[in-house]
Every structure is written in structure tokens, then in C-alpha cells.
PDB file of C-alpha atoms in Angstrom:
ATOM      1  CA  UNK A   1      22.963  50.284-103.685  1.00 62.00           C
ATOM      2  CA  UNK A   2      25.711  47.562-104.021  1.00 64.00           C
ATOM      3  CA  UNK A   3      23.294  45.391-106.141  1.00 66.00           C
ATOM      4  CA  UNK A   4      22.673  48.343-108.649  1.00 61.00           C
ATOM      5  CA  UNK A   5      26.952  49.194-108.709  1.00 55.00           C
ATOM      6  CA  UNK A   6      27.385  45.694-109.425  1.00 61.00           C
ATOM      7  CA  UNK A   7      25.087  45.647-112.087  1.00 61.00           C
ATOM      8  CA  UNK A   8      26.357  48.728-113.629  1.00 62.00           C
ATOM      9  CA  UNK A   9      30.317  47.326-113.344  1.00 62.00           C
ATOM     10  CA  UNK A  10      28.898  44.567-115.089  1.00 60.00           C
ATOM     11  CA  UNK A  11      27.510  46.120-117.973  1.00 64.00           C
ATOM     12  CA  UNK A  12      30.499  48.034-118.742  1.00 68.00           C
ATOM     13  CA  UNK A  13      32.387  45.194-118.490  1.00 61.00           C
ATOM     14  CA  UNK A  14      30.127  43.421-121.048  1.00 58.00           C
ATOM     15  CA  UNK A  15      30.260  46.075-123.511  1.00 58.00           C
ATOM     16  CA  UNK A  16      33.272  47.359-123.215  1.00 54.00           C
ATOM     17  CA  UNK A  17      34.581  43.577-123.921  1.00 49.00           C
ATOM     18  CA  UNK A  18      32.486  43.557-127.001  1.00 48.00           C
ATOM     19  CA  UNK A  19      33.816  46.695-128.539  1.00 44.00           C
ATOM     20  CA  UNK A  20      37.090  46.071-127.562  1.00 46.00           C
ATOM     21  CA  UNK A  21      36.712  42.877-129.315  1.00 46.00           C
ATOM     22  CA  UNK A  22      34.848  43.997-132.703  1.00 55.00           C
ATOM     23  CA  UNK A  23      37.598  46.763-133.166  1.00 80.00           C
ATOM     24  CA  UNK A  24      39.527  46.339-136.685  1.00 88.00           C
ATOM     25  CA  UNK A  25      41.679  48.825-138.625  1.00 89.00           C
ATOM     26  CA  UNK A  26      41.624  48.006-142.229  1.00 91.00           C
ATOM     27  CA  UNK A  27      40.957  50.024-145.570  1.00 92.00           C
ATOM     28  CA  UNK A  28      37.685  50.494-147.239  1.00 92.00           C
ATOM     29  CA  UNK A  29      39.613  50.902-150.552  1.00 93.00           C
ATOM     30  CA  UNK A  30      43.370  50.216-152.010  1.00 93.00           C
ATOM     31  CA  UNK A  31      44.895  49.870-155.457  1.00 91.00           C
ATOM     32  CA  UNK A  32      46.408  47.398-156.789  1.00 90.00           C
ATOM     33  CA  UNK A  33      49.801  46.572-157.709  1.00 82.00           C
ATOM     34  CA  UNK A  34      49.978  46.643-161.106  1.00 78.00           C
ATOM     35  CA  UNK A  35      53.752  45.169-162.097  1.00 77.00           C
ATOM     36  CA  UNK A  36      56.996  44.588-159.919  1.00 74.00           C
ATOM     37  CA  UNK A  37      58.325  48.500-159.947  1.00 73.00           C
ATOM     38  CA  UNK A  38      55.436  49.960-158.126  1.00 76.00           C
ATOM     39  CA  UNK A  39      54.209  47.766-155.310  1.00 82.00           C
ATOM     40  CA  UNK A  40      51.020  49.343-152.946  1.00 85.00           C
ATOM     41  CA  UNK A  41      49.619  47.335-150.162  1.00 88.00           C
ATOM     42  CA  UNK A  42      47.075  47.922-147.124  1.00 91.00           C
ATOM     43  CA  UNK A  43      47.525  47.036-143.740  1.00 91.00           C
ATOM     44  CA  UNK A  44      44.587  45.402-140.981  1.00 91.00           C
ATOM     45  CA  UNK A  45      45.020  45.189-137.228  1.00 89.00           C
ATOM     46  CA  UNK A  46      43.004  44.394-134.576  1.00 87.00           C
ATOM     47  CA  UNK A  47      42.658  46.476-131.748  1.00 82.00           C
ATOM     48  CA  UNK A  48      41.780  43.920-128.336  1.00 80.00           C
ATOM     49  CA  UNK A  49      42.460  43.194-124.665  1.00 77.00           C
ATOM     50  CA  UNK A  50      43.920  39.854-124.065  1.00 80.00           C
ATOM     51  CA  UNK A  51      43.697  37.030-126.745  1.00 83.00           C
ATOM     52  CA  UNK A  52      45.665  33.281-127.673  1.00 86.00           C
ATOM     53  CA  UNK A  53      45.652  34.479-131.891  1.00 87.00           C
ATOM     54  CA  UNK A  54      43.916  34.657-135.385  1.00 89.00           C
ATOM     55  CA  UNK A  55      43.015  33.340-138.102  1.00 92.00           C
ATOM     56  CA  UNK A  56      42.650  35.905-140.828  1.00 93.00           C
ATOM     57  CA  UNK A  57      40.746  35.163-143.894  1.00 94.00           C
ATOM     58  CA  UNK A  58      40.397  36.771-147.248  1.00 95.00           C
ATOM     59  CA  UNK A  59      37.667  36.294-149.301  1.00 95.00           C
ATOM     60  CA  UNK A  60      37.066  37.705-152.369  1.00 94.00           C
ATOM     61  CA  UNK A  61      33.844  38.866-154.053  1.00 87.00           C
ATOM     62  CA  UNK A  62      30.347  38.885-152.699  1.00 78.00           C
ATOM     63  CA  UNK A  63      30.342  35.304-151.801  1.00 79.00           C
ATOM     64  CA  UNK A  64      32.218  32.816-149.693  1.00 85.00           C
ATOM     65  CA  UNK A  65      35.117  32.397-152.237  1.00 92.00           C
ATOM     66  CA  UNK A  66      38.443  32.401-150.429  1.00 93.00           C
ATOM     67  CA  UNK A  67      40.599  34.382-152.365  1.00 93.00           C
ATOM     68  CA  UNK A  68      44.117  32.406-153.598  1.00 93.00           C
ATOM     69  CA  UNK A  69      47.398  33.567-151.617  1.00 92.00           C
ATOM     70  CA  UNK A  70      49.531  34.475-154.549  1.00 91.00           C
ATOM     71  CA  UNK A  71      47.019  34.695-157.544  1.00 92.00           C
ATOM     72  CA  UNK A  72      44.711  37.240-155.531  1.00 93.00           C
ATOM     73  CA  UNK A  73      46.985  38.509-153.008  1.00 93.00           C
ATOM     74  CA  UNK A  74      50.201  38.327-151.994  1.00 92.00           C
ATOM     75  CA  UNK A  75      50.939  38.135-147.429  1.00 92.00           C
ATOM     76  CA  UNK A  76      53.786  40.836-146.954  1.00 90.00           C
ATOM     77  CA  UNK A  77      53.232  40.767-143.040  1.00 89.00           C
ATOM     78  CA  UNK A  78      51.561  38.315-140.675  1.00 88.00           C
ATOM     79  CA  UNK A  79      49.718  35.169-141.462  1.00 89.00           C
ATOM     80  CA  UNK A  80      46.779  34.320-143.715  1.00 91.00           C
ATOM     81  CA  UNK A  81      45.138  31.292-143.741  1.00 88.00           C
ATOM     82  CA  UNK A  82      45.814  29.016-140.742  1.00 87.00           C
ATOM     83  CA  UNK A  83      46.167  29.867-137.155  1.00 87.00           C
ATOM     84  CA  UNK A  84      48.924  31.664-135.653  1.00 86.00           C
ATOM     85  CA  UNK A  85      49.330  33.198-131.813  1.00 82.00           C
ATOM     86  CA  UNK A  86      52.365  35.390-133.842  1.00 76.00           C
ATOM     87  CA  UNK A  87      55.863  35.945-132.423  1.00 71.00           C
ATOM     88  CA  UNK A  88      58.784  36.670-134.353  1.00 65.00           C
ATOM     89  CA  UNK A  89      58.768  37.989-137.061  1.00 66.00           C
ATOM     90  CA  UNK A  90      54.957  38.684-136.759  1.00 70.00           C
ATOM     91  CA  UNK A  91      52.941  40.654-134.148  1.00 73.00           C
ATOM     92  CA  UNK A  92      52.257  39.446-131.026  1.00 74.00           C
ATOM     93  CA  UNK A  93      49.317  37.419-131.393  1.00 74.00           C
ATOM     94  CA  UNK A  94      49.290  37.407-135.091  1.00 83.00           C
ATOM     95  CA  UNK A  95      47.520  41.116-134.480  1.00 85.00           C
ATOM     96  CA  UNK A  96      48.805  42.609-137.948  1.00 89.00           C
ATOM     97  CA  UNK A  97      48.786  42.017-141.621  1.00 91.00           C
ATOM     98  CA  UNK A  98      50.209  43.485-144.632  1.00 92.00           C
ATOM     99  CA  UNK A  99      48.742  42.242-148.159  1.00 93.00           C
ATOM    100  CA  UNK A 100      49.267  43.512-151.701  1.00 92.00           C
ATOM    101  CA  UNK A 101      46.053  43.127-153.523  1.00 93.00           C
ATOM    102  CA  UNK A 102      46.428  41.582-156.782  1.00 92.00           C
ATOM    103  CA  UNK A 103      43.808  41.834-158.866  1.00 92.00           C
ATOM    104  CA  UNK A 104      40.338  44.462-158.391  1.00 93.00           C
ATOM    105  CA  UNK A 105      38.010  43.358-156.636  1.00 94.00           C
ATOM    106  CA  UNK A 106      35.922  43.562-153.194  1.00 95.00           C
ATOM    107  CA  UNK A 107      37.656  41.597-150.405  1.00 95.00           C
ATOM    108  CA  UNK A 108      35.902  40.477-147.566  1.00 94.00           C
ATOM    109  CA  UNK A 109      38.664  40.727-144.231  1.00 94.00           C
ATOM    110  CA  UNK A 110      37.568  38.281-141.768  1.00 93.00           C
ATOM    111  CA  UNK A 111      39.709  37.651-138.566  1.00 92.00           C
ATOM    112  CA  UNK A 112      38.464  34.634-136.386  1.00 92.00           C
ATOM    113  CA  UNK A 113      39.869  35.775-132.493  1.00 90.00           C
ATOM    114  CA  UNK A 114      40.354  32.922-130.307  1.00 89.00           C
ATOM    115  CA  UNK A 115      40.342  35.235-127.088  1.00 87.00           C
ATOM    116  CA  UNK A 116      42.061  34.415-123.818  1.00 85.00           C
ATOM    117  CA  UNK A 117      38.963  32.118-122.370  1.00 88.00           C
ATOM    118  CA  UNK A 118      38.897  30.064-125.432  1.00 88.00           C
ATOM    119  CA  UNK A 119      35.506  31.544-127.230  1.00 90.00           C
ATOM    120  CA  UNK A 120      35.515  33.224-130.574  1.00 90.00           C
ATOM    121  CA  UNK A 121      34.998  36.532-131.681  1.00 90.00           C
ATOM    122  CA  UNK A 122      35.390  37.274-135.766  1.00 92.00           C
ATOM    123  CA  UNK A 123      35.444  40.847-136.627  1.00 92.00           C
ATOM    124  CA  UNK A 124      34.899  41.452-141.035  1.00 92.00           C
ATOM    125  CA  UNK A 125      35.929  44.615-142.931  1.00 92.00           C
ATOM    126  CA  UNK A 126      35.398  45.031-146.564  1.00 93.00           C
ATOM    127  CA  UNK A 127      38.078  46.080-148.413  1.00 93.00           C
ATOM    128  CA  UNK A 128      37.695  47.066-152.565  1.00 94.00           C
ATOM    129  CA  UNK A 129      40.840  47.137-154.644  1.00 93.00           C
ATOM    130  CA  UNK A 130      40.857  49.149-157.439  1.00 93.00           C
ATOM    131  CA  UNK A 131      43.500  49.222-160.558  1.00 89.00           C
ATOM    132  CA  UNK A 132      44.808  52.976-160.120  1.00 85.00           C
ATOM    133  CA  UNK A 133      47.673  53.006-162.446  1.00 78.00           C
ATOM    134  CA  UNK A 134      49.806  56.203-162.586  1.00 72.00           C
ATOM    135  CA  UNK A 135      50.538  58.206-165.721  1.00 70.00           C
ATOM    136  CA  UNK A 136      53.644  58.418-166.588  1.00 67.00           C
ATOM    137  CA  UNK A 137      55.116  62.361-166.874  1.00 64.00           C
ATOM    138  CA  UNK A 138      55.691  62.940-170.815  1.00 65.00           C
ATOM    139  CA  UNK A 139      56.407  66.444-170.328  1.00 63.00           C
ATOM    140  CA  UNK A 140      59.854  68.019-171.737  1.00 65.00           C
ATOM    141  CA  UNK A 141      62.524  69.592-170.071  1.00 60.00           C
ATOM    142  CA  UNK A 142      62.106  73.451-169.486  1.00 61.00           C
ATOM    143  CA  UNK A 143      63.809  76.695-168.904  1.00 62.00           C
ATOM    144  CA  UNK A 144      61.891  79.560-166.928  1.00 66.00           C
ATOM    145  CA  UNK A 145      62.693  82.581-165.523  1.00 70.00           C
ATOM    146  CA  UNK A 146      64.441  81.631-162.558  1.00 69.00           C
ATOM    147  CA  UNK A 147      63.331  77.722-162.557  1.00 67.00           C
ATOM    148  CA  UNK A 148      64.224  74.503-164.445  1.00 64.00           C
ATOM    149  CA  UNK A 149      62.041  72.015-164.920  1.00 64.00           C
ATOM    150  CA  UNK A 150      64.366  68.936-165.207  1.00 62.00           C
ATOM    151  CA  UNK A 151      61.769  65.957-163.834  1.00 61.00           C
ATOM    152  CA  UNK A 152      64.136  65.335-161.128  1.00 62.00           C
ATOM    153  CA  UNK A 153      67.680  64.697-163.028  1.00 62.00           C
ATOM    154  CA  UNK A 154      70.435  66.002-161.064  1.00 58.00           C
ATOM    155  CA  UNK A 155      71.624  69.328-162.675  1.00 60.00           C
ATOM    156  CA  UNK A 156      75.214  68.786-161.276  1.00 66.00           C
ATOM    157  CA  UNK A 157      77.236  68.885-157.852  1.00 66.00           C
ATOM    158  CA  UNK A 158      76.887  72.110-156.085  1.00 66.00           C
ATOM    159  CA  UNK A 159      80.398  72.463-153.763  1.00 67.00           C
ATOM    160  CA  UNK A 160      79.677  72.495-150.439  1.00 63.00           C
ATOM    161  CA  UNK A 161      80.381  76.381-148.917  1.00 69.00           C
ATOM    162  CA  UNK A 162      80.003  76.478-144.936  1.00 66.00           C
ATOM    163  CA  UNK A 163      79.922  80.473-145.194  1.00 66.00           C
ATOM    164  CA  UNK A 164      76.987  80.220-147.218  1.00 64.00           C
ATOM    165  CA  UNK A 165      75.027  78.436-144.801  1.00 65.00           C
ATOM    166  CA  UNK A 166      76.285  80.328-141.707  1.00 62.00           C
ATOM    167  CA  UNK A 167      73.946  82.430-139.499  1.00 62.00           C
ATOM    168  CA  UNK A 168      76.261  84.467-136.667  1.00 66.00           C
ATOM    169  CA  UNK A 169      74.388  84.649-133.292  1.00 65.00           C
ATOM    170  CA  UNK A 170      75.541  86.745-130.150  1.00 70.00           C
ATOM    171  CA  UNK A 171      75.405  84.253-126.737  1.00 67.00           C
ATOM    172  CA  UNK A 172      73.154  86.621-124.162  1.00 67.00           C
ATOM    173  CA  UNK A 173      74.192  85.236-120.580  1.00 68.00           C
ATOM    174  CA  UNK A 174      71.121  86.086-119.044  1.00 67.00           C
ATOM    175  CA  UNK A 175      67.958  86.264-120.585  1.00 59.00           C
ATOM    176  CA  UNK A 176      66.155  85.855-116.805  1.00 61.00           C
ATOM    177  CA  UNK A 177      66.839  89.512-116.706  1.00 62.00           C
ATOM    178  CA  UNK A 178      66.509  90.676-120.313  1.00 64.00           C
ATOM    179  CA  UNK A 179      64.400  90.066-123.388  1.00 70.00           C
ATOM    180  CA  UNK A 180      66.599  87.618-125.594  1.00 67.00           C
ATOM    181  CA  UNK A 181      67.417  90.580-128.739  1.00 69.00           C
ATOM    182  CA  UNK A 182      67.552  89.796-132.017  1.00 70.00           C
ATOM    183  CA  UNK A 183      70.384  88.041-133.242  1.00 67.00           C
ATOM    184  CA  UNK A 184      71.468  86.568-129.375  1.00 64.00           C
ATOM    185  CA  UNK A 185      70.723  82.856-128.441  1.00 61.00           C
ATOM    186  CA  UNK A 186      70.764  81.321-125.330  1.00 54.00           C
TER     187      UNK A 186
END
């Protein structure tokens, strides 16, 4: 019986080690940014036990290209490229990134885990980045019945008027021994 138990603890172990370790959160798809005034980016993480760091990598296309910090991407968050255990101002163990995608394409997210006995794990994602641009609103300004359509331009101050936004309550001492009423608080 104690042979079979310890068998069994060790197979959990094993694979709960594994998909502990092969656990990342990243995007399937993202846009791109497409000029300085409207910025979109996607975040990866990786979701293990007890590790040293990473090494992310981004590659971009089918093959082994990596993709150029800067030209292809930009790092908001975290480090790309060389190995980091993380710290201030990056996650602990270098756990997190943050990249703005710069030009479509499919990205290939590879982080390289040095775990805390020294072996490897490296977990990939795919990632495609698409150009989504957004159309601007050429609409006109318009009056309805009730409602107008001003695409977010202040209409004017409106003076601030406590007895407009005052609801009077009655205090009800003891609502252990009553229904709370309408109109009473507690």
C-alpha cells in the first residue's frame, strides 16, 4: 500500500510540475499601434512554482527570425532579449511583459525558464498582430428631441445644486424588530 501511495504522490508531483511549468498567458491576436496618439499593446506572463528567471524571446514570422526591439516591437514592461531574474521595476523573476507590436505579423512568444534546480523549461505562444486602425467619427453635430449629439464637447458648466441631488431618509432605530419601510435607513 505505501509503495502504490508513493507512486501515486509521485506522479502528481511530476505532472503537476509540468503544467505548472508550461502555463503562459499571452494573446492569440493584438493590433498594432499605428502612430504615437493611439498606442495598444499585449501583455504575457507566466504562471509557475519556484524559478531563478527568463529569457523571453520574440520571433517574428514562421521561421527562426528574431524580431528587432524597436523596428518590430517596442518592450513597455519587463525584459526581452537577455536574461533577467526581475526586481525592480520588473516582476519578480522577470514573470511579465508588456510589448507594443509594431508592424503585422505572427509573433512567435518564447520564454526560456531557468527553474529553481537549474534545468530549463521554454513555454511558446503565438501571437498575430493585426493593423486595426479606427475610423475616425465624421458625423455632424445634432439636435433631437430631448438629446444632443455633440461628439463629446462640453456643452457648458452646469452649477452645482446640493438640493437637486438630495434624497431625505428617515433613521429606523430598530429594524431587529421591524421591516426597514420605505424611505428609513439604518
Amino acid at each position: 500500500m505505501k509503495k502504490l501511495l508513493a507512486l501515486l504522490y509521485l506522479l502528481i508531483a511530476f505532472t503537476t510540475g509540468t503544467a505548472v511549468a508550461q502555463s503562459m498567458n499571452a494573446p492569440d491576436t493584438v493590433c498594432i499601434s499605428p502612430d504615437a496618439t493611439n498606442k495598444r499593446w499585449a501583455s504575457m506572463n507566466i504562471s509557475i512554482g519556484t524559478m531563478q528567471g527568463i529569457q523571453w524571446r520574440i520571433y517574428i514570422g514562421a521561421g527562426s527570425t528574431l524580431a528587432v526591439a524597436g523596428v518590430d516591437y517596442n518592450v513597455l514592461y519587463g525584459v526581452v532579449g537577455t536574461y533577467s531574474t526581475g526586481g525592480a521595476p520588473n516582476s519578480v523573476g522577470n514573470r511579465s511583459i508588456t510589448v507594443e507590436y509594431l508592424k503585422a505579423a505572427r509573433y512567435r512568444v518564447e520564454a526560456d525558464i531557468t527553474l529553481s534546480n537549474g534545468t530549463h523549461r521554454v513555454v511558446t505562444r503565438y501571437t498575430v498582430a493585426l493593423n486595426c486602425p479606427m475610423t475616425i467619427c465624421k458625423g455632424q453635430n445634432t439636435t433631437m428631441a430631448g438629446f444632443t449629439e455633440d461628439f463629446g464637447q462640453a456643452t457648458g458648466n452646469i452649477p452645482l445644486d446640493p438640493a437637486r441631488g438630495s434624497i431625505d431618509y428617515t433613521f429606523q432605530a430598530n429594524p431587529a424588530y421591524d421591516d426597514l419601510k420605505d424611505n428609513y435607513y439604518v
